[in-house]
XYZ file of C-alpha atoms in Angstrom:
143
model
C -67.209 75.362 11.012
C -65.443 78.567 11.974
C -62.413 79.205 14.158
C -61.857 82.310 16.302
C -58.941 83.355 18.495
C -58.571 85.504 21.608
C -55.263 87.005 22.659
C -54.038 88.201 26.014
C -53.546 86.443 29.313
C -55.601 83.374 28.388
C -55.210 82.683 24.659
C -57.882 80.365 23.332
C -59.161 79.035 20.057
C -62.915 78.846 19.709
C -64.611 76.493 17.301
C -68.111 77.480 16.238
C -70.297 74.791 14.718
C -73.023 76.437 12.643
C -74.628 73.118 11.682
C -76.397 72.883 15.054
C -78.868 75.314 16.552
C -78.322 76.825 18.970
C -74.747 77.270 17.745
C -72.203 75.281 19.688
C -68.857 76.667 20.863
C -65.929 74.551 21.971
C -62.578 75.857 23.178
C -58.979 74.841 22.766
C -56.199 76.120 25.009
C -53.199 77.212 22.960
C -49.854 78.914 23.441
C -49.762 82.630 22.858
C -49.836 82.958 19.090
C -48.831 85.642 16.651
C -50.894 84.439 13.660
C -53.580 81.910 12.759
C -55.265 80.715 9.580
C -56.934 77.652 8.121
C -55.699 75.871 5.016
C -57.441 76.700 1.751
C -59.301 73.363 1.847
C -60.243 73.651 5.555
C -58.359 70.455 6.392
C -55.914 72.169 8.756
C -55.920 74.946 11.300
C -52.487 76.567 11.514
C -51.419 78.494 14.614
C -48.013 80.179 14.681
C -46.762 80.691 18.234
C -44.560 83.557 19.360
C -41.920 80.878 19.990
C -41.695 80.213 16.226
C -43.576 76.912 16.307
C -46.389 76.158 13.861
C -49.113 74.125 15.546
C -51.025 72.086 12.993
C -54.535 71.130 14.118
C -57.223 69.076 12.428
C -59.543 71.596 10.751
C -62.784 69.963 11.930
C -62.216 68.634 15.439
C -59.233 70.735 16.567
C -57.037 67.787 17.544
C -53.326 68.569 17.464
C -51.599 66.823 14.562
C -48.052 68.150 14.704
C -45.719 70.873 15.990
C -43.268 72.257 13.427
C -40.393 74.578 14.376
C -40.342 77.226 11.612
C -38.371 80.161 13.029
C -36.606 81.779 15.924
C -38.944 83.297 18.559
C -40.764 86.554 17.839
C -39.247 88.646 20.631
C -40.579 91.975 21.860
C -43.890 93.634 21.102
C -45.675 92.777 17.878
C -48.512 95.264 17.708
C -49.518 96.754 14.411
C -51.852 99.551 13.422
C -53.319 100.918 10.205
C -50.078 102.728 9.425
C -47.690 99.826 9.847
C -47.937 96.115 9.023
C -45.402 94.080 10.988
C -47.062 90.733 11.761
C -46.259 87.533 9.881
C -48.893 86.027 7.612
C -49.929 82.455 6.763
C -51.487 81.350 3.467
C -51.799 77.939 1.857
C -52.548 76.303 -1.475
C -52.856 72.602 -2.292
C -51.234 71.319 0.900
C -48.377 73.825 1.026
C -48.353 76.685 3.544
C -46.291 79.841 3.233
C -45.415 81.833 6.345
C -43.794 85.253 6.173
C -41.117 85.490 8.834
C -40.910 89.236 9.240
C -38.126 89.120 11.818
C -35.931 86.865 9.641
C -36.536 88.436 6.220
C -37.737 85.217 4.633
C -40.691 82.955 3.900
C -41.033 79.405 5.221
C -42.593 76.865 2.856
C -44.319 74.085 4.808
C -45.579 70.742 3.475
C -48.739 70.294 5.538
C -49.193 66.599 4.693
C -45.643 65.702 5.738
C -45.634 68.225 8.581
C -42.212 69.673 7.833
C -40.433 72.709 6.450
C -39.671 72.171 2.746
C -37.473 75.235 2.317
C -36.893 78.866 3.188
C -37.087 81.638 0.610
C -34.718 84.453 1.573
C -36.092 87.866 0.618
C -34.404 90.367 2.887
C -36.408 93.280 4.205
C -39.471 92.639 6.353
C -42.021 90.464 4.511
C -45.483 90.762 6.032
C -48.615 90.020 3.988
C -48.583 87.384 1.282
C -51.077 86.698 -1.493
C -50.947 83.447 -3.435
C -52.011 83.354 -7.059
C -52.514 79.857 -8.411
C -50.633 79.295 -11.649
C -53.805 78.042 -13.325
C -55.615 81.322 -12.572
C -53.062 83.514 -14.310
C -54.062 84.684 -17.765
C -51.444 84.738 -20.467
C -51.769 87.462 -23.079
C -50.073 87.517 -26.431
C -49.090 90.572 -28.442
């Protein structure tokens, strides 16, 4: 199962099912979004709208599970190029999603199972991309 997104006048999510031949596409109408990603386990599809709402969809069938207000709206133009990263980013690990809120200088921590904001991590600046490193993957060296 793969998810794709189109922007513009008619934003849509496309679900591609590769288990059937010929491949089957289904569509989901969504609000204009600024970022999308699936959870690390594929259980959820997360769509962050320009209004600051995280839409949580079921990762297989695309049914809407919950809407979670995570930030103020992303006002103005949010176009980036190779020389400038400005868009927020969504990553998850073990049921917790982290969303960089570029326009607010912080990261939202979301409990996906409970469907609510756990906390905000104030950073200042303009956080964009985020990479999660699981504690168990870090190697400890001794001198």
